[in-house]
Amino acid sequence: MAITDCEVLQNYIRLCSDGWDQGWHERNGGNLTYRMRPEEVEQCRPYFKETPGEWVNMGVQADNLKGEYFISTGSGKYFRNVSLAPQDNLCIVEINEAGDSWRIVWGLEKGGRPTSEFPSHFLNHSVRKEATNGENRVIYHAHPANLIAMTYILPLTARDFTRALWQSATECPVVFPGGVGVVPWMVPGGSDIAWATSKLMREYDAAVWAHHGLFASGPDFDTTFGLMHTIEKAAQIYLLALSAGQGKIRQTIQDDDLRAIAKEFGVTLREEFLE
Ligand code: 2HA
Ligand code: ZN
């Protein structure tokens, strides 16, 4: 038995491989964090380092994440390599009792630190945990090309992106009835983009980063990967239709159709995005 035989790590590693296979993680692009359940921490604890790393202050703080444990991809590490050497590309970090610092308790055996976007992930975990009564556990950031391309041709508003995506595939309003938020272009990795994203994630479970990628959240790996996948596929259809039609859309899903889907599937669409 090794730590990587634990189901939670297997599922985590599988998402990394699937994201790589989709082409969303060039070089060191993208990052993934998972807030562990207490029983998962206990399963993994026998494999923790004898001496944990030093506490490192994050520049952000959250009361509702004090003492939590997260699995994180390493800063500068490649999704492509995760399944080959999880112990060198991933880590488990513990959050201190002040909720403002992490220390490495497992992984990154050849050195390193959690993802450069850890402050963004951390604040988003905090707001999503609160917004979902503790259900949310996964924050996933990727660089899917079609969605990024959309940020060059549509106004950077939640309404414009949500409507375009909802209209691009019938399943979309069922998968993200609350729509998607949009963050304007910002320097990645810092606390500014962390705050801007977490403000949106109070309301949305996914946020587009203009000219950069997507942040998606969810209660488990399947739901979160599925959300990323559904949004990116809708973006691909949107661009295919626009390109094939040379910019002309002959017909699309109407607002009353969206309302009918919502009624049938028992979801509530964000009404202010409908006409
Ligand atoms: O980890 O994707 O946004 C590399 C990135 C930064
Ligand atoms: Zn990125």
XYZ file of N, CA and C and ligand atoms in Angstrom:
832
model
N 0.849 -1.207 0.000
C 0.000 0.000 0.000
C 0.882 1.253 0.000
N 0.528 2.192 -0.876
C 1.221 3.487 -0.924
C 0.152 4.563 -0.830
N 0.572 5.771 -0.520
C -0.410 6.859 -0.383
C -1.199 7.022 -1.685
N -0.528 6.753 -2.805
C -1.198 6.940 -4.099
C -2.238 5.848 -4.387
N -2.328 4.830 -3.508
C -3.417 3.854 -3.640
C -4.705 4.365 -2.999
N -4.609 5.413 -2.190
C -5.826 5.979 -1.579
C -6.728 6.509 -2.688
N -8.030 6.231 -2.551
C -8.981 6.571 -3.609
C -8.945 8.058 -3.952
N -8.810 8.879 -2.930
C -8.859 10.324 -3.195
C -7.683 10.743 -4.085
N -6.505 10.157 -3.857
C -5.357 10.517 -4.699
C -5.501 9.938 -6.101
N -6.064 8.728 -6.174
C -6.308 8.130 -7.493
C -7.234 9.014 -8.330
N -8.301 9.498 -7.678
C -9.259 10.344 -8.401
C -8.642 11.691 -8.784
N -7.813 12.204 -7.894
C -7.121 13.477 -8.146
C -6.188 13.315 -9.353
N -5.403 12.242 -9.340
C -4.428 12.006 -10.405
C -5.148 11.765 -11.737
N -6.275 11.071 -11.662
C -7.029 10.809 -12.899
C -7.503 12.113 -13.529
N -7.968 13.057 -12.710
C -8.391 14.341 -13.280
C -7.209 15.025 -13.972
N -6.032 14.979 -13.343
C -4.857 15.623 -13.962
C -4.563 14.996 -15.326
N -4.623 13.677 -15.408
C -4.340 12.991 -16.680
C -5.410 13.330 -17.716
N -6.665 13.343 -17.275
C -7.762 13.655 -18.205
C -7.629 15.087 -18.736
N -7.249 16.006 -17.866
C -7.083 17.403 -18.290
C -5.946 17.536 -19.293
N -4.850 16.812 -19.040
C -3.735 16.794 -19.994
C -4.203 16.228 -21.334
N -4.922 15.108 -21.288
C -5.405 14.476 -22.528
C -6.304 15.419 -23.334
N -7.029 16.283 -22.644
C -7.912 17.223 -23.329
C -7.149 18.380 -23.990
N -5.866 18.526 -23.625
C -5.077 19.623 -24.209
C -5.243 20.938 -23.466
N -5.634 20.864 -22.205
C -5.884 22.094 -21.441
C -4.694 22.516 -20.591
N -3.566 21.784 -20.658
C -2.468 22.020 -19.703
C -1.102 22.028 -20.365
N -0.932 22.907 -21.363
C 0.393 23.083 -21.952
C 1.416 23.415 -20.861
N 2.610 22.911 -21.015
C 3.707 23.205 -20.083
C 3.220 23.058 -18.636
N 3.348 24.156 -17.826
C 2.893 24.059 -16.432
C 1.513 24.692 -16.246
N 0.777 24.825 -17.360
C -0.521 25.510 -17.298
C -1.535 24.778 -16.436
N -2.280 25.551 -15.670
C -3.394 25.035 -14.888
C -2.971 24.561 -13.508
N -3.953 24.363 -12.649
C -3.699 23.889 -11.294
C -4.976 23.332 -10.682
N -4.803 22.486 -9.687
C -5.939 21.773 -9.086
C -5.731 21.693 -7.583
N -6.782 22.034 -6.826
C -6.716 21.831 -5.377
C -7.981 21.119 -4.913
N -7.814 20.341 -3.852
C -8.917 19.551 -3.293
C -8.877 19.678 -1.771
N -10.008 20.067 -1.181
C -10.110 20.147 0.290
C -10.499 18.771 0.828
N -9.579 18.173 1.585
C -9.742 16.774 1.990
C -10.796 16.595 3.082
N -11.481 15.447 3.032
C -12.379 15.054 4.121
C -11.522 14.551 5.280
N -12.028 14.691 6.530
C -11.240 14.235 7.694
C -10.796 12.771 7.557
N -11.669 11.910 7.036
C -11.294 10.483 6.945
C -10.215 10.263 5.884
N -10.179 11.121 4.866
C -9.122 11.021 3.851
C -7.778 11.462 4.428
N -7.828 12.492 5.280
C -6.593 12.945 5.941
C -6.040 11.794 6.788
N -6.923 11.097 7.505
C -6.458 10.000 8.374
C -5.872 8.852 7.553
N -6.489 8.562 6.387
C -5.956 7.512 5.497
C -4.547 7.858 5.020
N -4.333 9.140 4.753
C -3.049 9.577 4.185
C -2.005 9.856 5.252
N -2.424 10.119 6.477
C -1.512 10.584 7.529
C -0.303 9.668 7.752
N -0.474 8.318 7.690
C 0.703 7.463 7.892
C 1.840 7.735 6.910
N 1.532 8.370 5.772
C 2.562 8.622 4.751
C 3.119 10.044 4.829
N 2.610 10.836 5.774
C 3.078 12.219 5.889
C 4.551 12.247 6.297
N 5.241 13.360 5.979
C 6.642 13.551 6.349
C 6.779 13.515 7.869
N 7.907 13.012 8.333
C 8.140 13.010 9.786
C 8.208 14.438 10.307
N 8.920 15.266 9.545
C 8.988 16.689 9.905
C 8.335 17.487 8.789
N 7.178 18.106 9.060
C 6.536 18.901 8.007
C 7.400 20.089 7.611
N 7.073 20.708 6.466
C 7.820 21.901 6.028
C 7.536 23.093 6.929
N 8.182 24.212 6.603
C 7.973 25.458 7.350
C 6.602 26.041 7.016
N 6.015 26.772 7.957
C 4.786 27.506 7.663
C 5.097 28.645 6.703
N 4.255 28.822 5.687
C 4.450 29.906 4.710
C 3.182 30.742 4.666
N 3.316 32.038 4.928
C 2.159 32.933 4.917
C 1.669 33.140 3.483
N 0.306 33.172 3.309
C -0.271 33.229 1.964
C -0.620 34.629 1.496
N -0.681 35.594 2.409
C -1.142 36.934 2.030
C -2.659 37.032 1.958
N -3.348 35.923 2.204
C -4.812 35.916 2.299
C -5.162 35.058 3.516
N -6.394 35.219 3.997
C -6.786 34.520 5.230
C -8.233 34.081 5.119
N -8.576 32.951 5.725
C -9.975 32.510 5.767
C -10.249 31.774 7.071
N -11.234 32.278 7.814
C -11.587 31.641 9.091
C -12.120 30.225 8.890
N -12.886 30.041 7.778
C -13.542 28.738 7.633
C -12.633 27.669 7.023
N -11.334 27.967 6.870
C -10.400 26.945 6.360
C -9.271 26.657 7.354
N -9.415 27.168 8.566
C -8.405 26.894 9.602
C -8.278 25.389 9.815
N -7.031 24.890 9.815
C -6.801 23.477 10.126
C -7.164 22.502 9.012
N -7.600 23.004 7.840
C -7.954 22.094 6.734
C -6.692 21.569 6.049
N -6.855 20.476 5.294
C -5.775 19.908 4.482
C -6.197 19.959 3.014
N -5.269 20.354 2.143
C -5.541 20.413 0.708
C -4.521 19.586 -0.060
N -4.988 18.914 -1.097
C -4.065 18.359 -2.092
C -3.905 19.443 -3.150
N -2.663 19.703 -3.585
C -2.423 20.754 -4.580
C -1.376 20.309 -5.588
N -1.529 20.778 -6.817
C -0.446 20.620 -7.784
C 0.683 21.565 -7.364
N 1.903 21.243 -7.771
C 3.055 22.063 -7.403
C 3.244 23.217 -8.368
N 3.744 24.323 -7.854
C 4.040 25.480 -8.699
C 5.088 25.100 -9.745
N 4.803 25.417 -11.009
C 5.747 25.119 -12.088
C 5.748 23.667 -12.526
N 4.932 22.819 -11.888
C 4.885 21.393 -12.274
C 3.920 21.196 -13.439
N 4.138 20.109 -14.189
C 3.368 19.850 -15.401
C 2.292 18.782 -15.141
N 1.036 19.074 -15.524
C -0.026 18.063 -15.404
C 0.386 16.764 -16.105
N 1.107 16.919 -17.196
C 1.562 15.786 -17.991
C 2.356 14.774 -17.157
N 3.034 15.265 -16.118
C 3.904 14.390 -15.332
C 3.266 13.845 -14.061
N 2.070 14.323 -13.727
C 1.495 13.989 -12.415
C 1.348 12.480 -12.225
N 0.770 11.782 -13.206
C 0.518 10.349 -13.004
C 1.820 9.541 -12.959
N 2.883 10.061 -13.605
C 4.162 9.340 -13.628
C 4.892 9.447 -12.287
N 4.795 10.597 -11.646
C 5.508 10.813 -10.380
C 4.699 11.746 -9.485
N 3.587 11.240 -8.936
C 2.735 12.105 -8.096
C 3.528 12.721 -6.941
N 4.449 11.963 -6.369
C 5.180 12.427 -5.173
C 6.093 13.613 -5.474
N 6.426 13.837 -6.762
C 7.292 14.968 -7.126
C 6.503 16.161 -7.669
N 5.254 15.942 -8.037
C 4.480 16.990 -8.714
C 3.282 17.497 -7.909
N 2.911 16.751 -6.861
C 1.774 17.120 -6.008
C 2.261 17.294 -4.579
N 1.404 17.936 -3.783
C 1.680 17.969 -2.338
C 0.360 17.986 -1.577
N 0.461 17.637 -0.301
C -0.636 17.875 0.638
C -0.140 18.964 1.579
N -0.959 20.024 1.736
C -0.602 21.086 2.675
C -1.637 21.158 3.786
N -1.135 21.513 4.966
C -1.989 21.749 6.129
C -2.096 23.263 6.301
N -3.278 23.740 6.669
C -3.479 25.174 6.943
C -3.377 25.391 8.458
N -2.759 26.474 8.874
C -2.547 26.696 10.317
C -3.831 27.155 11.017
N -3.738 27.309 12.316
C -4.919 27.655 13.122
C -5.329 29.114 12.960
N -4.462 29.931 12.330
C -4.861 31.312 12.032
C -5.552 31.390 10.666
N -5.468 30.326 9.866
C -6.085 30.321 8.535
C -5.369 31.228 7.556
N -4.052 31.432 7.757
C -3.346 32.339 6.843
C -2.023 31.767 6.306
N -1.685 30.538 6.666
C -0.407 29.954 6.225
C -0.578 28.470 5.920
N 0.313 27.951 5.045
C 0.314 26.510 4.759
C 1.685 25.926 5.088
N 1.707 24.610 5.296
C 2.995 23.900 5.329
C 2.794 22.552 4.639
N 3.860 22.083 4.001
C 3.774 20.838 3.233
C 3.937 19.652 4.184
N 2.970 18.723 4.139
C 3.074 17.527 4.988
C 3.348 16.264 4.166
N 3.137 16.360 2.842
C 3.473 15.217 1.965
C 3.780 15.748 0.559
N 4.660 15.069 -0.155
C 4.869 15.300 -1.583
C 5.951 16.318 -1.895
N 6.022 16.706 -3.184
C 7.067 17.617 -3.701
C 8.437 17.196 -3.153
N 8.723 15.904 -3.341
C 9.918 15.309 -2.731
C 11.205 15.907 -3.279
N 11.133 16.459 -4.487
C 12.339 17.103 -5.036
C 12.307 18.620 -4.824
N 11.444 19.063 -3.928
C 11.350 20.490 -3.611
C 10.207 21.166 -4.338
N 9.879 22.371 -3.887
C 8.808 23.139 -4.529
C 7.778 23.605 -3.530
N 6.746 24.234 -4.063
C 5.668 24.759 -3.231
C 4.347 24.571 -3.973
N 3.228 24.713 -3.275
C 1.952 24.543 -3.978
C 1.783 25.562 -5.100
N 0.821 25.323 -5.975
C 0.592 26.156 -7.158
C 0.709 27.659 -6.889
N 1.234 28.377 -7.887
C 1.327 29.839 -7.821
C -0.046 30.474 -7.615
N -1.094 29.749 -8.006
C -2.454 30.279 -7.836
C -3.067 29.841 -6.503
N -2.225 29.368 -5.559
C -2.810 28.893 -4.288
C -3.644 29.967 -3.580
N -3.214 31.259 -3.557
C -4.074 32.268 -2.919
C -5.470 32.340 -3.552
N -5.544 32.268 -4.896
C -6.851 32.263 -5.572
C -7.649 31.024 -5.188
N -6.990 29.877 -5.236
C -7.697 28.638 -4.874
C -8.214 28.724 -3.441
N -7.361 29.207 -2.546
C -7.700 29.244 -1.133
C -8.930 30.121 -0.879
N -8.926 31.350 -1.426
C -10.075 32.236 -1.219
C -11.329 31.663 -1.864
N -11.151 31.026 -3.027
C -12.313 30.429 -3.689
C -12.851 29.236 -2.918
N -11.962 28.452 -2.313
C -12.444 27.374 -1.439
C -13.261 27.959 -0.293
N -12.774 29.067 0.245
C -13.474 29.674 1.374
C -14.891 30.105 0.979
N -15.014 30.838 -0.135
C -16.360 31.325 -0.496
C -17.248 30.188 -0.986
N -16.691 29.219 -1.695
C -17.520 28.105 -2.190
C -17.947 27.195 -1.033
N -17.062 27.030 -0.047
C -17.438 26.223 1.127
C -18.637 26.859 1.813
N -18.559 28.186 1.960
C -19.647 28.904 2.619
C -20.919 28.858 1.772
N -20.774 29.112 0.465
C -21.953 29.190 -0.408
C -22.650 27.839 -0.570
N -21.945 26.740 -0.334
C -22.527 25.409 -0.572
C -22.690 24.611 0.724
N -22.661 25.296 1.861
C -22.758 24.619 3.160
C -21.753 23.487 3.312
N -20.536 23.722 2.848
C -19.470 22.741 3.048
C -19.359 21.687 1.968
N -20.284 21.683 0.995
C -20.262 20.650 -0.051
C -19.064 20.789 -0.997
N -18.715 22.027 -1.344
C -17.672 22.214 -2.358
C -16.295 21.743 -1.864
N -15.592 21.002 -2.694
C -14.255 20.518 -2.308
C -13.190 20.743 -3.364
N -13.577 20.972 -4.619
C -12.598 21.014 -5.708
C -12.575 22.399 -6.349
N -11.379 22.924 -6.578
C -11.193 24.109 -7.427
C -10.208 23.708 -8.514
N -10.590 23.953 -9.774
C -9.802 23.480 -10.908
C -9.621 24.638 -11.894
N -8.376 24.923 -12.217
C -8.067 25.979 -13.183
C -7.379 25.349 -14.390
N -7.877 25.661 -15.598
C -7.287 25.099 -16.820
C -7.259 26.176 -17.895
N -6.584 25.864 -19.003
C -6.430 26.786 -20.132
C -7.077 26.196 -21.384
N -8.393 26.044 -21.419
C -9.057 25.459 -22.593
C -9.152 26.483 -23.736
N -8.660 26.089 -24.901
C -8.391 27.053 -25.990
C -9.651 27.735 -26.539
N -10.738 26.996 -26.687
C -11.920 27.604 -27.315
C -12.543 28.668 -26.420
N -12.603 28.369 -25.123
C -13.155 29.361 -24.197
C -12.266 30.604 -24.168
N -10.942 30.396 -24.163
C -10.033 31.546 -24.170
C -10.253 32.358 -25.455
N -10.423 31.682 -26.589
C -10.660 32.395 -27.855
C -11.926 33.249 -27.771
N -12.953 32.741 -27.105
C -14.203 33.516 -26.961
C -13.970 34.846 -26.265
N -12.934 34.912 -25.396
C -12.707 36.155 -24.644
C -12.108 37.250 -25.523
N -11.822 36.920 -26.800
C -11.335 37.944 -27.737
C -12.461 38.517 -28.601
N -13.631 37.877 -28.568
C -14.673 38.331 -29.501
C -15.991 38.714 -28.836
N -16.178 38.374 -27.572
C -17.430 38.723 -26.890
C -17.158 39.796 -25.843
N -18.153 40.650 -25.545
C -17.985 41.565 -24.406
C -17.715 40.753 -23.136
N -16.835 41.260 -22.268
C -16.412 40.481 -21.088
C -17.408 40.645 -19.936
N -18.642 40.209 -20.194
C -19.646 40.243 -19.127
C -20.174 38.830 -18.887
N -20.612 38.608 -17.643
C -21.184 37.300 -17.275
C -22.412 37.011 -18.143
N -23.195 38.065 -18.413
C -24.417 37.867 -19.190
C -24.090 37.422 -20.621
N -23.162 38.096 -21.268
C -22.822 37.735 -22.647
C -22.255 36.323 -22.737
N -21.341 35.977 -21.823
C -20.744 34.637 -21.869
C -21.764 33.561 -21.518
N -22.564 33.815 -20.504
C -23.541 32.810 -20.095
C -24.536 32.541 -21.221
N -25.055 33.607 -21.827
C -26.047 33.416 -22.900
C -25.432 32.677 -24.089
N -24.225 33.069 -24.478
C -23.587 32.414 -25.628
C -23.376 30.926 -25.339
N -22.974 30.598 -24.121
C -22.708 29.192 -23.774
C -24.008 28.402 -23.632
N -24.999 28.986 -22.959
C -26.298 28.306 -22.822
C -26.878 27.964 -24.197
N -26.716 28.893 -25.143
C -27.318 28.703 -26.466
C -26.519 27.722 -27.328
N -25.308 27.371 -26.882
C -24.434 26.562 -27.730
C -24.578 25.067 -27.530
N -25.295 24.637 -26.511
C -25.544 23.209 -26.325
C -26.690 23.059 -25.334
N -27.640 22.217 -25.675
C -28.882 22.102 -24.901
C -28.649 21.724 -23.440
N -27.576 20.966 -23.162
C -27.313 20.552 -21.782
C -26.806 21.698 -20.902
N -26.289 22.754 -21.522
C -25.599 23.793 -20.734
C -26.447 24.427 -19.638
N -27.691 24.849 -19.946
C -28.470 25.457 -18.856
C -28.737 24.488 -17.708
N -28.711 23.194 -17.984
C -28.910 22.219 -16.907
C -27.636 22.074 -16.072
N -26.471 22.120 -16.739
C -25.188 21.910 -16.053
C -24.764 23.148 -15.264
N -24.993 24.348 -15.836
C -24.651 25.569 -15.064
C -25.789 26.581 -15.153
N -26.892 26.271 -14.448
C -28.064 27.156 -14.479
C -27.772 28.540 -13.908
N -26.776 28.638 -13.037
C -26.427 29.941 -12.457
C -25.561 30.792 -13.377
N -25.101 30.211 -14.496
C -24.264 30.950 -15.438
C -22.795 30.935 -15.035
N -21.999 31.704 -15.766
C -20.565 31.813 -15.462
C -20.210 33.283 -15.243
N -19.292 33.526 -14.320
C -18.779 34.871 -14.103
C -17.622 35.147 -15.048
N -17.276 36.414 -15.209
C -16.139 36.784 -16.069
C -15.239 37.770 -15.318
N -13.953 37.433 -15.226
C -12.945 38.312 -14.625
C -12.193 38.967 -15.778
N -12.063 40.308 -15.781
C -11.299 40.958 -16.859
C -9.845 40.501 -16.817
N -9.049 40.828 -17.824
C -7.653 40.410 -17.798
C -6.963 40.967 -16.564
N -6.243 40.127 -15.845
C -5.474 40.568 -14.671
C -4.181 39.779 -14.608
N -3.193 40.316 -13.891
C -1.938 39.581 -13.689
C -2.251 38.325 -12.871
N -1.826 37.136 -13.357
C -2.118 35.917 -12.599
C -1.229 35.767 -11.370
N -1.682 34.941 -10.437
C -0.827 34.517 -9.328
C -0.891 35.356 -8.069
N -1.487 36.528 -8.135
C -1.444 37.413 -6.963
C -2.747 37.437 -6.184
N -2.791 38.317 -5.158
C -4.004 38.369 -4.349
C -5.092 39.213 -5.028
N -4.747 40.121 -5.985
C -5.785 40.901 -6.678
C -6.719 39.996 -7.475
N -6.124 39.107 -8.277
C -6.957 38.206 -9.088
C -7.685 37.210 -8.176
N -7.061 36.886 -7.052
C -7.708 35.993 -6.079
C -8.987 36.637 -5.534
N -8.870 37.908 -5.149
C -10.045 38.606 -4.607
C -11.131 38.789 -5.668
N -10.711 39.209 -6.879
C -11.690 39.444 -7.948
C -12.445 38.154 -8.275
N -11.731 37.044 -8.306
C -12.368 35.772 -8.648
C -13.294 35.316 -7.526
N -12.824 35.438 -6.294
C -13.630 34.925 -5.184
C -14.903 35.754 -4.991
N -14.852 37.042 -5.380
C -16.071 37.855 -5.318
C -17.137 37.256 -6.244
N -16.694 36.834 -7.453
C -17.635 36.239 -8.408
C -18.080 34.854 -7.960
N -17.173 34.102 -7.337
C -17.494 32.721 -6.970
C -18.468 32.627 -5.792
N -18.791 33.784 -5.178
C -19.911 33.776 -4.232
C -21.198 33.427 -4.967
N -21.289 33.854 -6.230
C -22.519 33.685 -7.005
C -22.435 32.594 -8.059
N -21.253 32.364 -8.589
C -21.096 31.433 -9.718
C -20.231 30.250 -9.301
N -20.436 29.079 -9.932
C -19.487 28.007 -9.630
C -18.382 27.895 -10.682
N -18.377 28.811 -11.649
C -17.252 28.886 -12.590
C -17.026 30.338 -12.969
N -15.759 30.700 -13.185
C -15.423 32.072 -13.601
C -14.383 32.023 -14.710
N -14.692 32.744 -15.801
C -13.771 32.858 -16.932
C -12.709 33.899 -16.583
N -11.461 33.599 -16.870
C -10.381 34.593 -16.774
C -10.061 35.027 -18.196
N -10.326 36.312 -18.507
C -10.148 36.786 -19.881
C -8.734 36.520 -20.381
N -8.649 35.987 -21.601
C -7.374 35.726 -22.300
C -6.459 34.800 -21.499
N -7.056 33.990 -20.611
C -6.242 33.125 -19.750
C -6.866 31.738 -19.564
N -8.096 31.629 -19.099
C -8.645 30.292 -18.852
C -9.912 30.315 -18.045
N -10.130 29.235 -17.299
C -11.370 29.090 -16.538
C -11.062 28.554 -15.146
N -11.786 29.062 -14.153
C -11.814 28.509 -12.802
C -13.131 27.787 -12.643
N -13.099 26.524 -12.228
C -14.340 25.784 -12.021
C -14.303 25.172 -10.628
N -15.478 24.981 -10.033
C -15.540 24.420 -8.684
C -16.628 23.370 -8.623
N -16.542 22.514 -7.603
C -17.586 21.510 -7.450
C -17.357 20.633 -6.238
N -18.350 19.783 -5.916
C -18.261 18.940 -4.725
C -17.308 17.761 -4.893
N -17.041 17.348 -6.133
C -16.166 16.194 -6.373
C -15.480 16.354 -7.720
N -14.553 15.426 -8.020
C -13.744 15.540 -9.235
C -14.597 15.397 -10.494
N -15.538 14.447 -10.489
C -16.364 14.226 -11.692
C -17.170 15.473 -12.045
N -17.824 16.050 -11.052
C -18.677 17.214 -11.309
C -17.846 18.399 -11.789
N -16.689 18.586 -11.180
C -15.867 19.747 -11.523
C -15.244 19.587 -12.902
N -14.708 18.388 -13.169
C -14.156 18.142 -14.507
C -15.268 18.259 -15.552
N -16.437 17.727 -15.213
C -17.587 17.774 -16.118
C -18.010 19.194 -16.434
N -17.914 20.079 -15.434
C -18.270 21.481 -15.653
C -17.270 22.133 -16.604
N -15.977 21.927 -16.353
C -14.930 22.454 -17.243
C -15.156 21.941 -18.675
N -15.411 20.654 -18.792
C -15.554 19.988 -20.089
C -16.777 20.507 -20.843
N -17.889 20.667 -20.117
C -19.134 21.128 -20.746
C -18.991 22.557 -21.244
N -18.370 23.406 -20.424
C -18.191 24.815 -20.812
C -17.272 24.908 -22.022
N -16.170 24.150 -22.005
C -15.224 24.215 -23.123
C -15.845 23.651 -24.399
N -16.646 22.595 -24.269
C -17.265 22.032 -25.473
C -18.281 23.007 -26.067
N -19.040 23.681 -25.194
C -19.988 24.691 -25.680
C -19.241 25.812 -26.394
N -18.084 26.215 -25.829
C -17.276 27.272 -26.465
C -16.813 26.812 -27.843
N -16.439 25.552 -27.947
C -15.994 25.013 -29.239
C -17.128 25.049 -30.262
N -18.323 24.660 -29.828
C -19.479 24.673 -30.739
C -19.797 26.100 -31.172
N -19.725 27.019 -30.201
C -19.982 28.435 -30.497
C -19.040 28.924 -31.599
N -17.753 28.613 -31.438
C -16.766 29.084 -32.422
C -16.904 28.356 -33.757
N -17.206 27.062 -33.705
C -17.407 26.305 -34.952
C -18.566 26.886 -35.747
N -19.664 27.178 -35.030
C -20.851 27.701 -35.712
C -20.567 29.076 -36.309
N -19.905 29.934 -35.522
C -19.588 31.272 -36.029
C -18.649 31.188 -37.231
N -17.632 30.301 -37.131
C -16.656 30.203 -38.217
C -17.291 29.618 -39.472
N -18.032 28.518 -39.297
C -18.644 27.864 -40.460
C -19.662 28.777 -41.111
N -20.374 29.557 -40.283
C -21.384 30.465 -40.820
C -20.808 31.820 -41.179
N -19.514 31.946 -41.158
C -18.823 33.209 -41.439
C -19.424 34.355 -40.635
N -19.680 34.062 -39.358
C -20.154 35.099 -38.450
C -21.663 35.209 -38.370
N -22.372 34.469 -39.233
C -23.831 34.576 -39.226
C -24.433 33.358 -38.523
N -25.233 33.596 -37.494
C -25.952 32.518 -36.817
C -27.381 32.526 -37.362
N -27.774 31.454 -38.025
C -29.105 31.430 -38.646
C -30.201 31.194 -37.611
N -29.938 30.264 -36.676
C -30.915 30.017 -35.608
C -30.190 29.531 -34.371
N -30.864 29.745 -33.225
C -30.260 29.297 -31.968
C -31.364 28.889 -31.009
N -30.982 28.464 -29.806
C -31.957 28.106 -28.778
C -32.558 29.414 -28.250
N -33.885 29.510 -28.254
C -34.553 30.744 -27.829
C -34.686 30.799 -26.307
N -34.944 32.000 -25.795
C -35.070 32.148 -24.339
C -36.215 31.308 -23.771
N -37.307 31.220 -24.515
C -38.409 30.384 -24.016
C -38.019 28.902 -24.039
N -37.137 28.516 -24.969
C -36.620 27.138 -24.974
C -35.786 26.893 -23.714
N -34.950 27.879 -23.374
C -34.125 27.759 -22.152
C -35.039 27.611 -20.931
N -36.108 28.418 -20.886
C -37.060 28.316 -19.759
C -37.703 26.931 -19.730
N -38.005 26.393 -20.902
C -38.643 25.065 -20.968
C -37.689 23.968 -20.473
N -36.406 24.097 -20.844
C -35.408 23.124 -20.361
C -35.333 23.185 -18.838
N -35.263 24.416 -18.305
C -35.149 24.599 -16.855
C -36.335 23.960 -16.142
N -37.536 24.154 -16.708
C -38.749 23.616 -16.086
C -38.687 22.088 -16.075
N -38.338 21.518 -17.230
C -38.295 20.057 -17.364
C -37.262 19.434 -16.426
N -36.110 20.084 -16.279
C -35.013 19.495 -15.491
C -34.969 20.010 -14.053
N -35.930 20.850 -13.700
C -36.032 21.296 -12.309
C -34.876 22.156 -11.835
N -34.335 22.990 -12.741
C -33.277 23.913 -12.323
C -33.783 25.351 -12.468
N -33.163 26.269 -11.718
C -33.552 27.680 -11.781
C -32.473 28.452 -12.519
N -32.827 29.011 -13.674
C -31.877 29.808 -14.448
C -31.802 31.215 -13.857
N -30.631 31.821 -13.980
C -30.471 33.202 -13.540
C -31.327 34.083 -14.444
N -32.441 34.533 -13.893
C -33.483 35.175 -14.701
C -32.983 36.453 -15.388
N -32.084 37.203 -14.712
C -31.649 38.477 -15.310
C -30.816 38.254 -16.581
N -30.430 37.002 -16.864
C -29.675 36.732 -18.095
C -30.606 36.333 -19.247
N -31.913 36.230 -18.944
C -32.872 35.884 -20.000
C -33.548 37.147 -20.506
N -34.131 37.033 -21.705
C -34.840 38.186 -22.251
C -36.320 37.944 -22.209
O 0.014 27.239 -13.033
O -2.030 28.330 -14.977
O -2.437 30.691 -13.919
C 0.141 28.039 -14.146
C -1.107 28.795 -14.361
C -1.185 30.134 -13.753
Zn -3.440 29.740 -15.681
